[in-house]
Short mmCIF file of C-alpha atoms and ligand atoms in Angstrom, two decimals:
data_model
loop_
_atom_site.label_atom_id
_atom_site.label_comp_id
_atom_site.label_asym_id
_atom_site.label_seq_id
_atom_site.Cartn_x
_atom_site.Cartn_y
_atom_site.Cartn_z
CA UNK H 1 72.02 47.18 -72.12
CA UNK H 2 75.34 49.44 -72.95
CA UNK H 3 73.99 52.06 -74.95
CA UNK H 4 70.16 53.46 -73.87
CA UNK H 5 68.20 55.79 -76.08
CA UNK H 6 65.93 57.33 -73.56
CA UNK H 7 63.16 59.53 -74.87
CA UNK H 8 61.88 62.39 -72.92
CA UNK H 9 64.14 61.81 -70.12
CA UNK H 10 63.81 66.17 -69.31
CA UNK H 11 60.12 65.12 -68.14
CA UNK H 12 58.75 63.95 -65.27
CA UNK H 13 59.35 60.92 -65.17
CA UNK H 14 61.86 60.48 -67.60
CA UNK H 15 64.21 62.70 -65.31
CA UNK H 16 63.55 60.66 -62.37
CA UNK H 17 64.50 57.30 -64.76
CA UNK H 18 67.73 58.90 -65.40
CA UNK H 19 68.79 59.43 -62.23
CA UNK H 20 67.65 56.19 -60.88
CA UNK H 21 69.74 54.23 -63.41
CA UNK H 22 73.36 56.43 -63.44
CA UNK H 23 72.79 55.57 -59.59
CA UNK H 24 72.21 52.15 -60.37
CA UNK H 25 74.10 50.77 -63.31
CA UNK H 26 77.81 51.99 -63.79
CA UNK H 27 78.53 50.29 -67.11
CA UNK H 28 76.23 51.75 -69.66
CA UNK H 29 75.28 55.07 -71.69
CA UNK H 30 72.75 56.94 -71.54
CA UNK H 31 71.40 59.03 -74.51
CA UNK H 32 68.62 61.77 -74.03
CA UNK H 33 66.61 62.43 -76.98
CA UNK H 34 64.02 64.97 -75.58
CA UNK H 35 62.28 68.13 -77.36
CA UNK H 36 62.07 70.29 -74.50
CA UNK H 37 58.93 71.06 -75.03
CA UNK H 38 56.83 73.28 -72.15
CA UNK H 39 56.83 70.03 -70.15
CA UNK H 40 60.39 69.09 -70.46
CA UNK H 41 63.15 70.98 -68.35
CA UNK H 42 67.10 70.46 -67.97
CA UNK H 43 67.29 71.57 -64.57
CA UNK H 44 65.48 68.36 -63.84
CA UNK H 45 69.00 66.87 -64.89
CA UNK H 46 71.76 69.37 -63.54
CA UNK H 47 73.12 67.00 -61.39
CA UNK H 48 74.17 64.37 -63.94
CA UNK H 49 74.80 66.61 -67.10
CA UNK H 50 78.38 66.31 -66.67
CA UNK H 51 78.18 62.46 -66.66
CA UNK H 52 80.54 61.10 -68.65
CA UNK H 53 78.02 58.53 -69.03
CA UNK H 54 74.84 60.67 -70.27
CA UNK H 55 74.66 63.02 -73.27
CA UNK H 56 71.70 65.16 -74.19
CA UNK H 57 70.38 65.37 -77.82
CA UNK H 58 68.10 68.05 -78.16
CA UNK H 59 65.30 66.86 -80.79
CA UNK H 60 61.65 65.63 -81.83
CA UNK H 61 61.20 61.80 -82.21
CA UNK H 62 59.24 62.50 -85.38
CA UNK H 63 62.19 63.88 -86.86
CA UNK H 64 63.16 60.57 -88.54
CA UNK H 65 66.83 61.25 -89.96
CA UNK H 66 67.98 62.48 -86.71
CA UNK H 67 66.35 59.45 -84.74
CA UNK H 68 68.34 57.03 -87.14
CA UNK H 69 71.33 59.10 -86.95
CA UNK H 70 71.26 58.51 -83.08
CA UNK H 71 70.99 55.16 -84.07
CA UNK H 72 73.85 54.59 -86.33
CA UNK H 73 76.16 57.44 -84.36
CA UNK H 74 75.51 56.06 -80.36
CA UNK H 75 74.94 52.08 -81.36
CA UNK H 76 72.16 51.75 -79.59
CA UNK H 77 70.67 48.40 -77.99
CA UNK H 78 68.28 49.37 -75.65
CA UNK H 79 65.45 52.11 -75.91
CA UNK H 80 63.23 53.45 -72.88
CA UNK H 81 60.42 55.54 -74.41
CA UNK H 82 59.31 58.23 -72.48
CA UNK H 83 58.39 60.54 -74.94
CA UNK H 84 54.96 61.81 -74.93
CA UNK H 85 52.43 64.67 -74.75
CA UNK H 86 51.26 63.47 -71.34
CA UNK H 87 48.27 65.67 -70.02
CA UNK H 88 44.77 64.97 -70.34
CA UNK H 89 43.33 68.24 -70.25
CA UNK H 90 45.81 69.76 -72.90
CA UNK H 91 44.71 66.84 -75.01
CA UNK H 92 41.07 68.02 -74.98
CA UNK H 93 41.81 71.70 -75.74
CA UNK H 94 44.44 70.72 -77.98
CA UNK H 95 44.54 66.93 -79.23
CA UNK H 96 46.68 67.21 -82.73
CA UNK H 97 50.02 67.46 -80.63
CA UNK H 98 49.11 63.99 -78.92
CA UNK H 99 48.34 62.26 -82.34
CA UNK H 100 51.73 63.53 -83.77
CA UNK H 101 54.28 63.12 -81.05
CA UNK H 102 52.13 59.78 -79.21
CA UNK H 103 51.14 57.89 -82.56
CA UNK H 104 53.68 59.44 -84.90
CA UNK H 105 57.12 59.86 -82.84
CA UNK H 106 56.09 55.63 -81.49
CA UNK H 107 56.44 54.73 -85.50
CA UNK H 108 59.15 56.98 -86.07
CA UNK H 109 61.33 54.77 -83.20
CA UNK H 110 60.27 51.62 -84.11
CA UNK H 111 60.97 52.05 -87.29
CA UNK H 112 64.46 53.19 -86.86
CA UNK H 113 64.88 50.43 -84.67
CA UNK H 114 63.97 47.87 -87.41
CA UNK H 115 66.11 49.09 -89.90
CA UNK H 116 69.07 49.56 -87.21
CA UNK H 117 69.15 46.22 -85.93
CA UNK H 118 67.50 44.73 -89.07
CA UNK H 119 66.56 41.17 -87.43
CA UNK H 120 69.62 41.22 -85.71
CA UNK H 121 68.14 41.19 -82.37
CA UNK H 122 70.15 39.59 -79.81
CA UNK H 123 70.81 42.12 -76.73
CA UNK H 124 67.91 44.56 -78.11
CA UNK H 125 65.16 45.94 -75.95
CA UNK H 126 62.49 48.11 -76.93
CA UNK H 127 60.70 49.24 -73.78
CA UNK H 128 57.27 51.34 -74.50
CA UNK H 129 56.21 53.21 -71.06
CA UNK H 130 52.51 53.42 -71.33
CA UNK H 131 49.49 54.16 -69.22
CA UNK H 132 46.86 52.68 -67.37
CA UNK H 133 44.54 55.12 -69.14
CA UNK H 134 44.51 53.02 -72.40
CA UNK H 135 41.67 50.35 -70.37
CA UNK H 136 39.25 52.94 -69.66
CA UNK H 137 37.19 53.54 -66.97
CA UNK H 138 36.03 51.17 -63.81
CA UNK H 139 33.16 51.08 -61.51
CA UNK H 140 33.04 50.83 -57.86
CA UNK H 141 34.75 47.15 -58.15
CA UNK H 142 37.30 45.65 -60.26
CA UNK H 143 41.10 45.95 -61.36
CA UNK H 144 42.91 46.54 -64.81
CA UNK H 145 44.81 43.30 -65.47
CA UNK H 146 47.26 43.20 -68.94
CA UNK H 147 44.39 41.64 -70.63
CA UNK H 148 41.52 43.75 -69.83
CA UNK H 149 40.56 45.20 -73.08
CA UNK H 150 41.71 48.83 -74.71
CA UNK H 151 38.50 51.25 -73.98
CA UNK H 152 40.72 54.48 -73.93
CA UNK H 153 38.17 57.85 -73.76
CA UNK H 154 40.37 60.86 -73.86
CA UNK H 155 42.43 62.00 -77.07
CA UNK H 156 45.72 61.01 -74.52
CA UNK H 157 44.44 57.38 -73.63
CA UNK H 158 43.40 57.08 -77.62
CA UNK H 159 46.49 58.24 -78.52
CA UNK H 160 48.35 56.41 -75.89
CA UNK H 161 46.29 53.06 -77.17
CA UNK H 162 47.32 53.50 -80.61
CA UNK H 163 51.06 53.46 -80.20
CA UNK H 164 50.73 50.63 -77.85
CA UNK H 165 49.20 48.92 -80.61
CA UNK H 166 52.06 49.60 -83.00
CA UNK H 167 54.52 48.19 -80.40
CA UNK H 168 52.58 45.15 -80.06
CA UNK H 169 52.49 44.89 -83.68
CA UNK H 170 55.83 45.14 -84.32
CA UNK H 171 56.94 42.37 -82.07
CA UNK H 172 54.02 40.19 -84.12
CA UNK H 173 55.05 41.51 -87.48
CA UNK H 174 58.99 42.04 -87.64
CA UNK H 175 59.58 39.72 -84.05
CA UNK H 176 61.03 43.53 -82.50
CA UNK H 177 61.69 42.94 -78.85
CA UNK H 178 59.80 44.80 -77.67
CA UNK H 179 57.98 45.35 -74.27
CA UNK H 180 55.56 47.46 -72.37
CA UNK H 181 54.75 48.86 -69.42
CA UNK H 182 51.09 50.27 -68.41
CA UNK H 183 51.52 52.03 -65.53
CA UNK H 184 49.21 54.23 -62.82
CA UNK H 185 49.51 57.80 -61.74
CA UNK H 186 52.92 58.85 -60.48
CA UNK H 187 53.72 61.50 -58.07
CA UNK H 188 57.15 62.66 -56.51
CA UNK H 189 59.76 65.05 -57.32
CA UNK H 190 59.65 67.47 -60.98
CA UNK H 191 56.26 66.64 -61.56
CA UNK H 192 54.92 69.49 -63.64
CA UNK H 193 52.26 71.67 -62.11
CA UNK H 194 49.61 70.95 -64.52
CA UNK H 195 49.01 67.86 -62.81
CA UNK H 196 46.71 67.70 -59.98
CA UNK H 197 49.61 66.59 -57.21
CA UNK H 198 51.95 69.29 -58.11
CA UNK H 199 48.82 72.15 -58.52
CA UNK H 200 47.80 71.76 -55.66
CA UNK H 201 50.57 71.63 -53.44
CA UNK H 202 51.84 75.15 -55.55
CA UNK H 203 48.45 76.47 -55.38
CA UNK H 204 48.09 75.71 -51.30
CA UNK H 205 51.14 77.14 -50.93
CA UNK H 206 50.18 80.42 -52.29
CA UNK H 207 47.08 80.80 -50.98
CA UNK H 208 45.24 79.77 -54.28
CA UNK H 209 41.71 78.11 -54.92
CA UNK H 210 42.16 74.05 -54.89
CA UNK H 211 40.00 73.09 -57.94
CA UNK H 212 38.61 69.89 -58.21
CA UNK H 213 37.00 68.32 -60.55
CA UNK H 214 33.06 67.46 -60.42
CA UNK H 215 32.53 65.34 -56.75
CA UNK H 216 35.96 65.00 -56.23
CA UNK H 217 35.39 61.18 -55.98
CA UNK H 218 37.27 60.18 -59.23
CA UNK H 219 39.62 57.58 -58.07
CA UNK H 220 43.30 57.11 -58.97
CA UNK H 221 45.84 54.50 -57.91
CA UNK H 222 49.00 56.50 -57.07
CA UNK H 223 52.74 55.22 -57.20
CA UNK H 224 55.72 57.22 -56.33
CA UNK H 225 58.09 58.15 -59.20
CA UNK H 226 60.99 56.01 -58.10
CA UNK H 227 58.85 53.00 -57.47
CA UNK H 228 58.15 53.46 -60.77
CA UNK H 229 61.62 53.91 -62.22
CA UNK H 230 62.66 50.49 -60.35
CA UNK H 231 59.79 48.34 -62.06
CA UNK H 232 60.95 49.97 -65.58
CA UNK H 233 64.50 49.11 -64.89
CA UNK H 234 63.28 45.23 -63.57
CA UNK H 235 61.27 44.80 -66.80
CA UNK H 236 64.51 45.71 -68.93
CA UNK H 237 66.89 43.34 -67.22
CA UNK H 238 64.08 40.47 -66.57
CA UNK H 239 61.20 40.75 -68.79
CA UNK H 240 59.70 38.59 -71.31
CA UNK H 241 60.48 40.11 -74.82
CA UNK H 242 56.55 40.74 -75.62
CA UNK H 243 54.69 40.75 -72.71
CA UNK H 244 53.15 43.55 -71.31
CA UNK H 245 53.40 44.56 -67.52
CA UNK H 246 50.92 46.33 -65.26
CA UNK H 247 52.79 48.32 -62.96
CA UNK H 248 50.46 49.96 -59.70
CA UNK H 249 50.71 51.68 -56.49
CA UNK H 250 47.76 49.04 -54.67
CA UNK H 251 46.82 52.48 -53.79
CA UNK H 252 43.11 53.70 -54.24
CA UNK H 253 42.47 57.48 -53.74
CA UNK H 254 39.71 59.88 -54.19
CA UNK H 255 40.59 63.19 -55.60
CA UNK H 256 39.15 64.69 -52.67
CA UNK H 257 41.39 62.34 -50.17
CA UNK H 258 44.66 63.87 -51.68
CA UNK H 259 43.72 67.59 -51.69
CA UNK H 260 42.23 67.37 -48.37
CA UNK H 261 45.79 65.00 -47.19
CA UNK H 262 47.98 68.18 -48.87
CA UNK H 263 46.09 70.74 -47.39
CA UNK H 264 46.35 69.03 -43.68
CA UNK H 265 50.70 68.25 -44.17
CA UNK H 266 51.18 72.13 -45.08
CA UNK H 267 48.71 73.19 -42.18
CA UNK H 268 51.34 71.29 -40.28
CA UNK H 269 54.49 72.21 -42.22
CA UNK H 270 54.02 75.92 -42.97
CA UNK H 271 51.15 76.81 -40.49
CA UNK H 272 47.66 77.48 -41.52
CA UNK H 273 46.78 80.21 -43.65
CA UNK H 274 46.75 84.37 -42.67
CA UNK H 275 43.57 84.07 -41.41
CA UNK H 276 43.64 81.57 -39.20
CA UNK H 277 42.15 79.06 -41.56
CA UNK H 278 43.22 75.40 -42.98
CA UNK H 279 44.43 75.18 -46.19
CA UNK H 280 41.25 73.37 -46.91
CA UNK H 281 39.07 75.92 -46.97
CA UNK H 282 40.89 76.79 -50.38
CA UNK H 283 39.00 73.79 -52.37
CA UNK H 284 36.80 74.31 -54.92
CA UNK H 285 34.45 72.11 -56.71
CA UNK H 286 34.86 73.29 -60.43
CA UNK H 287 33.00 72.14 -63.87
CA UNK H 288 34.06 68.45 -64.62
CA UNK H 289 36.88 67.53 -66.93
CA UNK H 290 34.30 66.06 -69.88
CA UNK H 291 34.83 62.49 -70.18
CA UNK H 292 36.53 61.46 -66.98
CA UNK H 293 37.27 58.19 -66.08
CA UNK H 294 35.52 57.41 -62.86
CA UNK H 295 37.84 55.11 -61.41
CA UNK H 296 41.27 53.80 -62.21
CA UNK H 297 42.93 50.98 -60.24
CA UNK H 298 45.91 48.07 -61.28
CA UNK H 299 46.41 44.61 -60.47
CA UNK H 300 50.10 44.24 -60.55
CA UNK H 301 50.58 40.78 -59.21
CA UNK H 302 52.31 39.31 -63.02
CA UNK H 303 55.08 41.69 -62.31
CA UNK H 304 55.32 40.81 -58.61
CA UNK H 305 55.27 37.39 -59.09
CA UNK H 306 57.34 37.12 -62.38
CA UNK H 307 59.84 39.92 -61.82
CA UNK H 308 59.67 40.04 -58.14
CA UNK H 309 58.72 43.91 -58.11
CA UNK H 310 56.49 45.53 -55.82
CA UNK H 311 56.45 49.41 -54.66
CA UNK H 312 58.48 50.33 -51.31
CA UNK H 313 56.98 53.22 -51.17
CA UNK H 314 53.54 53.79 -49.21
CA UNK H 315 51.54 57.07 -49.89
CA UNK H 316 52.03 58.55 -46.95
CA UNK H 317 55.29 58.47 -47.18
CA UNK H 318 55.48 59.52 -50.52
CA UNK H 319 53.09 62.39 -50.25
CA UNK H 320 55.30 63.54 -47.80
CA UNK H 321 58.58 63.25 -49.64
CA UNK H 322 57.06 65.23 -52.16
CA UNK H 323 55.70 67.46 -50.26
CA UNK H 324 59.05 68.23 -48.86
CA UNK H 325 60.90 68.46 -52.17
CA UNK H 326 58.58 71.07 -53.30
CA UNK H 327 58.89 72.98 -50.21
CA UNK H 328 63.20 72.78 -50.77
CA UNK H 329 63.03 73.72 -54.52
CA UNK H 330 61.00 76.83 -54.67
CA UNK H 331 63.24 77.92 -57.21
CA UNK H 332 62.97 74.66 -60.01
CA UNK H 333 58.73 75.60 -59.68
CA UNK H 334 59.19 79.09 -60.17
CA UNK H 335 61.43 78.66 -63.58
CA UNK H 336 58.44 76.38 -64.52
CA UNK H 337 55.63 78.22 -63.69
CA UNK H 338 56.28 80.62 -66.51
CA UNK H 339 54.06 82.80 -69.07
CA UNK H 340 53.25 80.03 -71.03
CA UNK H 341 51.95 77.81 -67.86
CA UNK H 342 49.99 81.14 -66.63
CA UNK H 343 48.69 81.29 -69.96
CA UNK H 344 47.26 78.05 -69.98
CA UNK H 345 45.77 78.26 -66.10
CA UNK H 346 43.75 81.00 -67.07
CA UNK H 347 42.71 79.15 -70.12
CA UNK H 348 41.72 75.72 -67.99
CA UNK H 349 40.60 77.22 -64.97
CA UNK H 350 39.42 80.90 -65.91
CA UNK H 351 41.72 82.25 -63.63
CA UNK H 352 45.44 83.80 -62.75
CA UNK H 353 47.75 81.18 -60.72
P1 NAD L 401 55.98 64.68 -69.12
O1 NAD L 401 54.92 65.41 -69.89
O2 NAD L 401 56.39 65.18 -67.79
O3 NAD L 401 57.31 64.60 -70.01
C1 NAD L 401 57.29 64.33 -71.38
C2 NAD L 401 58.69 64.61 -71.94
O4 NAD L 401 58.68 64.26 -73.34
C3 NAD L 401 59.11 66.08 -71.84
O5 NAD L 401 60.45 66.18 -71.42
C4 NAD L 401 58.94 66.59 -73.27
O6 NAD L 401 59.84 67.66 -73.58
C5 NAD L 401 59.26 65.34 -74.07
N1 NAD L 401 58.64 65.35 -75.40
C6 NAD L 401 57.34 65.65 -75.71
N2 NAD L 401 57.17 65.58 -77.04
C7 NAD L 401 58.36 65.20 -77.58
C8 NAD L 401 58.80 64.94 -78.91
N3 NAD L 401 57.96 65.06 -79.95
N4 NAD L 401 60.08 64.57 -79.10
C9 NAD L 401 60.93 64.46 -78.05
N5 NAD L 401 60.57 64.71 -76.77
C10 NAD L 401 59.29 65.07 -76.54
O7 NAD L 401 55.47 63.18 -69.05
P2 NAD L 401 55.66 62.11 -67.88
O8 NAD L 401 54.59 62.31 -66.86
O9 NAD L 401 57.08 62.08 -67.44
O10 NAD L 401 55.31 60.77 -68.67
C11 NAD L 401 56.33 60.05 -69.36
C12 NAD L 401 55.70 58.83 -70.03
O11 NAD L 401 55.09 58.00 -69.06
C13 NAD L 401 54.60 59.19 -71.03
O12 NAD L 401 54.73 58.33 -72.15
C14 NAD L 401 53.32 58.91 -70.28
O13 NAD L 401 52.28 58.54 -71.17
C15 NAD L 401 53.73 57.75 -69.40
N6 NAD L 401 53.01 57.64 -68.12
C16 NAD L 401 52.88 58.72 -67.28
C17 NAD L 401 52.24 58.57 -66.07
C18 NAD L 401 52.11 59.71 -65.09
O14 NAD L 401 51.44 59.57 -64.07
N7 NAD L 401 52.75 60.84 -65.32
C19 NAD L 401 51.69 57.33 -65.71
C20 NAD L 401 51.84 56.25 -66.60
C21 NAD L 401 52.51 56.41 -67.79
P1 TYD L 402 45.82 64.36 -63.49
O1 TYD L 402 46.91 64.66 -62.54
O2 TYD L 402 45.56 65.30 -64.63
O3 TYD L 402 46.06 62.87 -64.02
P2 TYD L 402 45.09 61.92 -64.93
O4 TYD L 402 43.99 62.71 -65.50
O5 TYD L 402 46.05 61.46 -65.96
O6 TYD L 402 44.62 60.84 -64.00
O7 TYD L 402 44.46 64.23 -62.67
C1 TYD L 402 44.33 63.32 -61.60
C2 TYD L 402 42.89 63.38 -61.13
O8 TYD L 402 42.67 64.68 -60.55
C3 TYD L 402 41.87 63.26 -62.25
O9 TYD L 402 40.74 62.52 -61.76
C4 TYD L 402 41.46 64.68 -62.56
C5 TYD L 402 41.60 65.37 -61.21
N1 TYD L 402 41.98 66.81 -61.25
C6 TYD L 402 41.25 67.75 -60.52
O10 TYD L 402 40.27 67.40 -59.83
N2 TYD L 402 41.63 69.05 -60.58
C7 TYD L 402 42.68 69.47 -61.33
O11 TYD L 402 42.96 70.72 -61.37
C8 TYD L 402 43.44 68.51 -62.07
C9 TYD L 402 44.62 68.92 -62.90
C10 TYD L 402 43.05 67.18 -61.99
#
């Protein structure tokens, strides 16, 4: 692992990832191949930009003479894939970006990494970041294990399921090593406001209707950002070329639990609203997303037991981290909130932000 091609490291998590391992590792490279598109941001990486061990490429991973070029140019052994048009709702108003950069841009890098290293794969690593989306939807009972089977329902999952496919079948076909991770919702620090975390936390904030979708009783299994970033970095230096990882928070939560948990550590932070009210009063039941997985929740005992990983994280102290970093960085949410973003909340939720 000397030279890293990260893709989409100006996202969410991606950002986070890059961080985690200049802190971590002090002998390798770091390339950034990210598009900047509306979710991607390089004030998510001021800190490090100067780091003689980090250079940013701005670029699309479709773009298939530039992604070879990297290859040829920065010798690269080791990619993290990021890269990816990652929210659900966009992918229902608008799912053609999701085919091309999720199906298309996952060909375009594994096919510049089979020419590259052209079955010369000693010290390679191809790790695909994926989703716990791709398995569908539980009941009331029941965990996603790495061999439940593909049932994605949203144009993301489907599109999400499709390049995980390719990966697989590229370590079948060409013997690629590569390997995957499916991982649950994050939360933490430079998440994007589209995503229900983030949203609400801005919209509280500002006094601004909470919606939530349908009962509010979808369920998620949440993982903080770094926890996240750590099990990546574990399945790069220790995993089996080929397997697949689940990667989970053990952390069940009802939509409703996390608004209504928000709501009650601003009360607390930033007192209650002008008029005397909690924050809750600000929820809204809206229209349900169509198509949404009931429940979501990860059995991530292979990668404890085989890699030795497990989140040190709990929610509650997550939720507050996060909740504090938003509070200290008015600034990064206000160059992201911009017309495009206000464009698109009064598209989703017939509304101004
Ligand atoms: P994000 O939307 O915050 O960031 C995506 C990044 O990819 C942005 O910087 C964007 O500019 C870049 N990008 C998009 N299209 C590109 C293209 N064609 N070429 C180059 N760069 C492009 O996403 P995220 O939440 O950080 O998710 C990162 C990855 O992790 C995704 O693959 C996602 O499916 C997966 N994942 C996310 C979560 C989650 O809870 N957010 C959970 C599990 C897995
Ligand atoms: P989201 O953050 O979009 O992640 P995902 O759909 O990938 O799980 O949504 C998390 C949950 O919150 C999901 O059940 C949908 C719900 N949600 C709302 O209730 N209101 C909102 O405004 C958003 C964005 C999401």
């Amino acid at each position: 692992m000397k030279n890293v091609l990260v893709t989409g490291g100006c996202g969410f998590i991606g950002s986070n990832f890059v961080q985690f391992v200049l802190s971590q590792l002090k002998d390798c490279r770091l390339v950034n191949l990210d598009k900047l598109t509306y979710a991607g941001n390089l004030k998510n990486l001021v800190e490090i930009e100067d780091d003689p061990c980090y250079r940013f490429v701005q670029g699309d991973i479709c773009d298939a003479d530039l992604v070879n070029q990297l290859f040829a140019d920065e010798q690269i052994d080791t990619v993290v894939h990021f890269a990816a048009e990652s929210h659900v709702d966009r992918s229902i108003s608008g799912p053609a970006a999701f085919i091309q950069t999720n199906i298309g841009g996952t060909f375009t890098l594994l096919e510049a990494a089979r020419n590259a290293w052209n079955g010369s794969f000693e010290g390679k690593r191809f790790l695909h970041v994926s989703t716990d989306e791709v398995y569908g939807s539980l009941g009331d009972t029941g965990l996603f294990t790495e061999t439940t089977a593909y049932d994605p329902r949203s144009p993301y999952s489907a599109s999400k399921a499709s390049s995980d496919h390719l990966v697989s079948a590229y370590y079948h076909t060409y013997g690629l090593p590569t390997l995957m991770t499916n991982c649950s919702n994050n939360y933490g620090p430079y998440h994007f406001p589209e995503k229900l975390i983030p949203l609400i936390i801005n919209n509280a904030l500002n006094g601004k209707d909470l919606p939530v979708y349908g009962d509010g009783k979808n369920v998620r299994d949440w993982l903080y950002v770094k926890d996240h970033c750590a099990a990546i970095l574990a399945v790069l230096q220790k995993g089996e070329v080929g397997q697949t990882y689940n990667v989970g928070g053990n952390n069940e939560k009802q939509n409703i639990e996390i608004v209504q948990s928000i709501c009650d550590i601003l009360d607390q932070k930033v007192g209650l609203l002008p008029s005397g009210e909690s924050r809750r009063s600000l929820i809204k039941f809206v229209t349900d997303r169509p198509g949404h997985d009931r429940r979501y929740a990860i059995d991530a005992s292979k990668i404890k037991n085989q890699l030795g990983w497990e989140p040190s994280v709990t929610f509650e102290e997550g939720i507050l981290m996060t909740v504090d970093w938003y509070l200290a960085n008015p600034e990064w949410v206000a160059s992201v909130v911009d017309g495009s973003y206000r464009e698109y909340y009064q598209q989703q939720y017939g509304e101004e932000v």
